Amino acid sequence: MDKHITLRIASLALLLLASFPARAQDSVSVEGVFQQWHRISVRVTCPEAVCGLVSETSDPNPFTDYRLRVTFTSPDGLDVLEVPGFYAGDGQAAYSETTLGNVWMAHLTPHSTGDWTYRVSFETGPDLVLDSLAGAPVEPDGFEGAFTVGVSDKTGKDLRGKGILTYAGKNYYTFSGDQTPFLKNGAGSPENLLYYHEFSNTYQQDTIPKIPAHRFGPHVQHFNAGDPLWGPTKSKGQGVIGALNYLQSLDVNSYYFMVNDTALNGNGQCTGIWPWISPAVESRDRFSVAKLAQWEVVFSHMDSLGIAMNMVTQDRINQKDLDEGALGRTRKLFYRELIARFAHHPGLVWNLGEENSATTLQIKDYTRFIRGLDVYQHPIVSQANGTLDAHDRYYTPLLGYTDFEGASLQVGLTDMDSDEPPSPPGRIHDAVLKWVRASAESGRPWVVTLDEIGHWSDGIVPDGDPRDPTNRRARREGFWGTLMAGGAGADWYFGSDPYLFNDIWMEDFQVRAEFFERTRDGVRMIQDSGLPFWEMENLNAIASDSLTWVFGKPGEAYFVYSPYLAPVDLTLPAGSYVVRWYDAFAGGPLQEGTLTEITAATDSARVPIGSPYDFTEDAVAVVTKKPVVASDEDAPRPSGRVILHPPYPNPADASATIVFELLQPGQATLSVFDLLGRRVRVLTSAFHPQGEHRYKVDTSTLPGGMYFYRLDIDGAGSLVQSMPVIHP
């Protein structure tokens, strides 16, 4: 059976189905791509003879008075997942844009391969979706079935090949499938991404100024044939889909966006995003099925692009609009609808609000409710008001709390004058470091990210803006300041000025391409270095210069960020170290500087690390313990028996050729090591005759960075050469 077509009757379910009438069997279907980490949906159709003709506005209320729950059991029987369902109109509302239909659905993202089973619970009763008690059963309540899940065929950035973004008890999220740590380089503007002109039922409330819905016209060119669209002719969405494609081309891997920015008092600038049929209070228990189904099209495309979702559930202007800030009926329905419709997305982070001032008790109420319904246990974070004292009031009582995973920080930059060292030198750096350390001390380390540069008027200016043409402040203080403190990255906010390119009005990401390219290159350098950044900690105290930040694993590896290219000494454990430099302004491969190797003669020795050549702005020194392959100065050198040549091409990309010449026959072993001295390839280990020998090493699957290869000649010692690997 084709995995992409609707699965009506799975082979494992035949015996189960025998006890149901044919009509019940026809009321349930399973559809989707039947692979690990892909969305699989159970569709339940209530016959008109039972439910009547249902719509968004009908009674009984299809959102509150019918409760669909589907219980999925994993192939090994160990995981039983009760997934909440939602009213879906006709089940094709993204395309039909109808408000009518008798379909309810539940989405699953299976975490394991094999034969899954499911059981449908479909009941009715007043406000039953918020009740744990049994309701009156509705056909096809009790239906059981099965389906088979295969291995994911997705690779690369696609989140459906990586697994669920999971809190792992550390300062970085981890994908549950491939176990890779997540270092965020995201977009935080426009935060009203979903205020898009081709989403159904999307318009601005009666507020001033009047802001047109997004079109993202400059990005229509980035739409690709075959990308998803919606509407009756599947022609809507090219602008927003193209914009996301463009961001993915810059390796943007996260997006911070609102799903609710209504404002009952009329305050606020955008107020064009809500999930209900209307922002009016009396409509907030009925949801816009076409709009939310169209959001789902966009969110699914984000999965395929490798863009995680930092989903912000409310804004500062409307945090009291739902039940005066309490966890009442309206807020519960709001959270439940988001969970039922969108919790299956692998890269989702629940963000409780922007510039939030909810009480600790309210935050704990929110998180317990979300955690009780979200079978995937997605991380829950929140942003506090932007002042540092507000951080203290908001975050301190949450330290150690088991249902809260991180601080989504808003911190201001220093003054626009970026030619002089800032005072204080690292407002963002210090704020991130504070909560990384405080959460670790509480026994539950948080994932701390910079999700908004504030004051709200500040942010990333367009490339070439005369106030800060290269976004020096944001790069130094925001990007490197966050990473060197142990923060897990940032979603970049664009501020309020100039208004045509600001957080709310912005239509063209290309005006900040240079900034995103620099942050992309910085993240790539860290990831391609092969160094275990997820095991590192802030070590500023070992640097002699107060404006230099150090992030490292003591005795093994260090990233040393120098915002002003100041000379610096490091206090290091005894040993020899290799020094390479990264140009934080221009990017490119790691380079040699004035010192390529340094030695700490004793523990806690203070050692200068030299400086880079010809860098114009800021730099990162990558200091690593000299691998064992190159550090044994007392070992005999087989210089009288062998010649070891540099690799070619140099640097390597997909492959490199290594040549050595034996002047006498002998046993030779040629191995490749990474910067930490871990063997990653053995090219040969055999007896070789006299003469020249060539070996090709496949470097296409190695992360970019510095490697070494060592030639061991039995009984005569070793020779070592460096081999940089750079992938375009």
XYZ file of C-alpha atoms in Angstrom, residues 120-529:
410
model
C -11.158 6.173 19.402
C -13.046 7.819 22.254
C -15.765 10.147 20.922
C -18.259 11.532 23.419
C -20.561 14.484 23.939
C -21.612 16.618 26.890
C -21.611 20.281 27.944
C -18.007 21.597 28.000
C -16.817 17.990 27.950
C -13.432 18.844 26.400
C -12.397 20.406 29.718
C -13.691 17.481 31.782
C -12.079 14.178 32.643
C -15.423 12.479 33.294
C -17.117 10.211 30.781
C -19.631 11.720 28.403
C -22.333 10.206 26.263
C -20.694 8.018 23.589
C -21.135 9.058 19.962
C -20.609 6.789 16.991
C -17.839 5.675 16.260
C -16.790 5.733 19.945
C -14.777 2.620 20.845
C -13.497 1.998 17.313
C -10.083 0.293 17.207
C -7.538 -0.031 14.460
C -3.862 -0.276 13.591
C -1.248 0.980 11.178
C 2.417 0.336 10.415
C 5.137 2.988 10.692
C 8.337 2.757 8.684
C 11.702 4.480 8.878
C 11.822 8.188 8.024
C 13.191 8.977 4.581
C 14.136 12.547 5.584
C 17.702 13.742 6.044
C 19.567 17.014 6.398
C 17.716 19.939 7.947
C 14.244 18.369 7.749
C 12.990 17.954 11.325
C 11.131 14.799 10.320
C 14.482 13.060 10.148
C 15.710 14.385 13.505
C 12.940 13.729 16.048
C 11.240 15.829 18.711
C 13.068 18.867 20.110
C 13.416 17.785 23.731
C 14.583 19.202 27.035
C 17.477 16.954 28.059
C 18.352 18.366 31.482
C 21.087 20.555 29.971
C 21.510 24.059 28.562
C 20.675 22.920 25.022
C 17.656 21.118 23.612
C 18.346 17.791 21.919
C 16.532 16.143 19.022
C 15.171 12.852 20.311
C 15.896 10.955 17.101
C 19.448 11.715 16.060
C 20.426 13.074 19.525
C 22.006 16.218 18.080
C 22.057 19.344 20.276
C 20.195 22.396 18.984
C 21.966 25.743 18.628
C 19.392 28.325 17.614
C 19.914 31.006 14.977
C 16.411 32.264 14.397
C 14.195 35.097 13.245
C 12.116 36.968 15.790
C 10.577 39.480 13.395
C 8.087 40.120 12.146
C 6.583 38.503 15.210
C 3.191 38.940 13.522
C 4.171 36.445 10.799
C 0.655 35.005 10.889
C -0.909 38.377 10.077
C -0.819 37.358 6.425
C -3.302 38.540 3.837
C -4.201 35.106 2.458
C -5.077 33.426 5.744
C -8.824 33.110 6.163
C -10.533 35.415 8.650
C -7.415 37.554 9.126
C -7.787 41.310 9.457
C -6.663 44.055 11.799
C -8.781 45.097 14.725
C -9.916 48.714 14.838
C -6.641 50.161 16.065
C -4.285 52.932 15.056
C -2.039 52.939 13.102
C -3.677 50.878 10.406
C -1.155 48.242 9.353
C -1.708 46.203 6.184
C -1.497 42.443 6.459
C 1.800 40.933 5.296
C 2.251 39.927 1.679
C 6.030 39.298 1.618
C 6.023 40.332 -2.027
C 9.839 40.395 -2.373
C 9.884 36.706 -1.437
C 7.400 35.400 -4.004
C 10.515 34.801 -6.142
C 11.718 32.363 -3.504
C 8.639 30.175 -3.768
C 9.496 26.842 -5.374
C 7.305 24.718 -7.591
C 5.879 21.927 -5.497
C 5.818 23.939 -2.256
C 2.517 23.760 -0.365
C -0.241 26.316 -0.937
C -3.852 26.564 0.187
C -7.253 27.869 -0.870
C -9.830 26.432 -3.280
C -7.340 26.464 -6.165
C -4.245 25.887 -3.993
C -2.856 29.233 -5.067
C -2.526 31.121 -1.772
C 0.592 31.532 0.328
C 3.462 32.090 -2.113
C 4.738 35.138 -0.209
C 5.004 33.599 3.259
C 6.210 30.228 1.940
C 8.848 32.016 -0.149
C 9.933 34.083 2.867
C 10.475 30.934 4.915
C 12.395 29.361 2.029
C 14.674 32.390 1.949
C 15.300 32.202 5.692
C 16.168 28.529 5.381
C 18.722 29.398 2.689
C 20.470 31.467 5.381
C 20.352 28.527 7.815
C 17.739 30.241 9.987
C 16.479 27.350 12.103
C 13.885 28.924 14.409
C 11.076 31.479 14.273
C 9.550 33.443 17.163
C 5.930 34.344 16.329
C 2.600 35.210 17.929
C -0.561 33.114 17.733
C -2.631 35.668 19.654
C -2.104 39.422 19.700
C -5.678 40.622 20.104
C -6.338 43.554 22.398
C -9.782 44.092 23.871
C -8.969 47.658 24.873
C -7.821 48.564 21.358
C -4.208 49.165 22.373
C -1.325 47.743 20.432
C -0.174 48.063 16.843
C -0.906 44.817 15.066
C -3.764 42.970 16.817
C -4.515 40.995 13.679
C -3.773 37.474 14.892
C -6.192 35.224 16.744
C -7.333 31.590 16.434
C -11.067 32.202 16.998
C -13.866 32.948 14.533
C -13.706 36.493 15.934
C -11.567 38.314 18.520
C -14.760 39.267 20.392
C -15.069 37.819 23.907
C -18.288 35.977 23.110
C -16.568 34.092 20.273
C -13.629 32.720 22.214
C -14.932 29.208 22.521
C -15.219 28.752 18.748
C -12.200 28.504 16.483
C -11.629 29.383 12.834
C -11.118 25.966 11.268
C -9.956 27.263 7.874
C -7.465 29.719 9.358
C -5.958 27.152 11.713
C -5.774 24.537 8.957
C -3.882 27.080 6.825
C -1.527 27.811 9.698
C -0.931 24.057 9.769
C 0.159 24.146 6.109
C 2.775 26.780 6.961
C 3.934 25.020 10.128
C 4.360 21.731 8.253
C 6.484 23.515 5.667
C 8.624 24.889 8.496
C 9.187 21.293 9.647
C 10.442 20.351 6.203
C 12.782 23.375 6.139
C 14.248 22.608 9.566
C 12.749 25.729 11.194
C 11.664 25.173 14.794
C 8.639 27.048 16.137
C 8.995 29.380 19.133
C 5.204 29.725 19.485
C 4.305 32.753 21.614
C 0.808 32.400 23.050
C 0.194 36.026 24.044
C 1.646 39.520 23.990
C 2.200 42.057 26.724
C -0.844 44.004 25.524
C -3.297 41.120 25.934
C -2.022 39.010 28.811
C -5.131 39.897 30.854
C -7.619 39.298 28.027
C -8.040 35.588 28.755
C -9.749 35.132 32.136
C -7.987 38.207 33.542
C -4.745 36.260 33.362
C -5.981 33.228 35.284
C -6.317 29.658 34.019
C -10.048 29.824 33.395
C -12.331 28.305 30.802
C -11.273 30.545 27.906
C -7.548 30.069 28.464
C -7.952 26.302 28.845
C -9.865 26.089 25.565
C -7.195 28.228 23.880
C -4.321 26.044 25.110
C -6.207 22.834 24.351
C -6.881 23.886 20.748
C -3.223 24.774 20.187
C -2.098 21.458 21.658
C -4.616 19.360 19.737
C -3.812 21.018 16.423
C -0.099 21.730 16.628
C 1.645 19.690 19.346
C 2.625 17.032 16.802
C 5.202 19.376 15.228
C 8.695 18.151 16.165
C 10.418 21.522 16.628
C 7.788 23.195 18.818
C 8.575 25.240 21.947
C 5.646 26.613 23.969
C 6.362 30.236 24.877
C 3.858 31.444 27.486
C 4.116 35.070 26.511
C 6.102 38.099 25.498
C 7.018 40.593 28.223
C 4.936 38.469 30.555
C 4.067 39.593 34.059
C 1.871 36.674 35.135
C 2.244 35.584 38.730
C 4.274 32.518 39.652
C 1.060 30.696 40.568
C -0.463 31.522 37.177
C 2.654 30.358 35.331
C 2.583 27.071 37.212
C -1.129 26.659 36.447
C -0.457 27.237 32.739
C 2.444 24.813 32.569
C 0.670 22.017 34.456
C -2.315 22.273 32.136
C -0.176 22.231 28.990
C 1.999 19.394 30.240
C -1.054 17.316 31.112
C -2.326 17.422 27.504
C 0.876 17.548 25.441
C 1.964 13.931 25.003
C 5.255 15.077 23.441
C 6.265 17.114 26.505
C 7.530 20.004 24.402
C 9.708 22.537 26.266
C 7.853 25.368 27.999
C 9.534 28.772 28.324
C 8.465 32.358 28.861
C 9.701 35.884 28.378
C 9.617 38.328 31.266
C 9.327 42.085 31.004
C 12.556 43.449 29.572
C 14.128 44.993 32.665
C 16.694 43.056 34.654
C 14.821 43.541 37.934
C 11.704 42.130 36.238
C 13.764 39.068 35.334
C 14.614 38.603 38.998
C 10.990 38.849 40.103
C 9.726 36.570 37.352
C 12.355 33.853 36.969
C 13.727 33.398 40.487
C 10.583 31.645 41.871
C 10.622 29.275 38.864
C 14.158 27.988 39.400
C 14.072 24.231 39.888
C 10.392 23.974 38.864
C 9.892 20.735 36.932
C 7.426 21.982 34.304
C 9.477 24.953 33.094
C 12.488 24.578 30.814
C 13.957 27.952 30.059
C 14.207 31.706 29.967
C 13.235 33.440 26.726
C 15.144 36.630 27.461
C 14.514 40.194 26.406
C 17.613 42.284 27.118
C 18.675 45.652 25.737
C 21.782 46.520 23.776
C 24.117 49.270 24.886
C 24.213 52.653 23.170
C 24.513 52.962 19.403
C 28.139 54.078 19.578
C 29.848 50.776 18.886
C 33.354 52.166 18.333
C 34.077 52.265 22.046
C 33.944 49.391 24.522
C 30.440 49.325 26.023
C 29.827 50.158 29.650
C 28.792 47.844 31.160
C 30.708 45.595 28.779
C 28.112 42.861 28.398
C 24.545 43.530 29.482
C 23.164 40.660 27.383
C 26.091 38.387 28.163
C 25.753 38.972 31.891
C 21.985 38.418 31.850
C 22.254 35.120 29.963
C 25.117 33.959 32.169
C 23.133 34.794 35.309
C 20.253 32.453 34.453
C 22.456 29.718 33.012
C 24.309 29.584 36.320
C 21.307 30.130 38.595
C 19.328 27.349 36.931
C 22.302 24.974 37.133
C 22.626 25.718 40.826
C 18.929 24.915 41.281
C 19.544 21.408 39.930
C 17.503 21.942 36.753
C 19.594 23.702 34.084
C 17.575 25.938 31.790
C 17.861 26.487 28.067
C 18.451 30.249 28.008
C 17.977 32.091 24.717
C 17.970 35.711 23.576
C 14.519 36.001 22.017
C 14.207 39.758 21.856
C 16.694 42.575 21.945
C 14.861 45.265 23.858
C 13.888 48.059 24.574
C 11.126 47.417 22.007
C 12.436 50.272 19.856
C 15.874 48.657 19.525
C 16.959 45.663 17.481
C 18.781 44.516 14.368
C 18.965 47.458 11.957
C 18.975 46.921 8.172
C 22.372 46.205 6.600
C 24.240 49.424 5.943
C 22.130 51.526 8.308
C 24.433 54.473 9.151
C 23.709 54.098 12.855
C 25.415 50.687 12.904
C 26.224 49.548 9.336
C 27.414 46.046 10.229
C 25.172 45.500 13.277
C 28.318 45.427 15.355
C 26.463 45.818 18.650
C 24.060 42.986 17.973
C 26.815 40.707 16.729
C 29.147 41.435 19.644
C 26.706 41.757 22.501
C 23.756 39.723 21.254
C 25.191 36.864 19.222
C 28.592 36.204 20.761
C 27.557 37.546 24.152
C 24.785 34.945 24.328
C 26.822 32.005 23.036
C 29.853 32.704 25.211
C 27.597 32.733 28.289
C 26.249 29.259 27.543
C 23.050 30.527 25.937
C 21.454 28.295 23.313
C 21.138 30.964 20.640
C 18.746 33.713 19.618
C 15.712 34.690 17.568
C 16.603 38.076 16.094
C 14.249 41.012 16.666
C 14.180 44.010 14.304
C 13.021 46.849 16.570
C 10.621 49.657 15.680
C 12.691 51.955 13.469
C 12.870 52.476 10.543
C 9.208 51.528 10.435
C 9.167 50.093 6.899
C 11.698 47.474 7.991
C 10.627 47.029 11.609
C 9.226 44.211 13.671
C 5.607 44.747 12.604
C 5.774 46.177 9.071
C 8.769 44.268 7.676
C 8.174 42.543 4.314
C 11.700 41.723 3.098
C 14.274 39.674 5.014
C 16.865 40.460 2.361
C 17.562 43.865 3.916
C 19.281 42.055 6.808
C 20.927 39.281 4.799
C 24.471 40.258 5.821
C 23.612 40.014 9.507
C 22.029 36.579 9.094
C 25.016 35.439 7.028
C 27.397 36.427 9.835
C 25.380 34.628 12.521
C 24.988 31.628 10.218
C 28.744 31.466 9.674
C 29.385 31.763 13.407
C 27.027 28.906 14.226
C 28.551 26.792 11.457
C 32.036 27.429 12.823
C 31.006 26.216 16.274
C 29.196 23.160 14.934
C 31.859 22.286 12.353
C 34.684 22.622 14.852
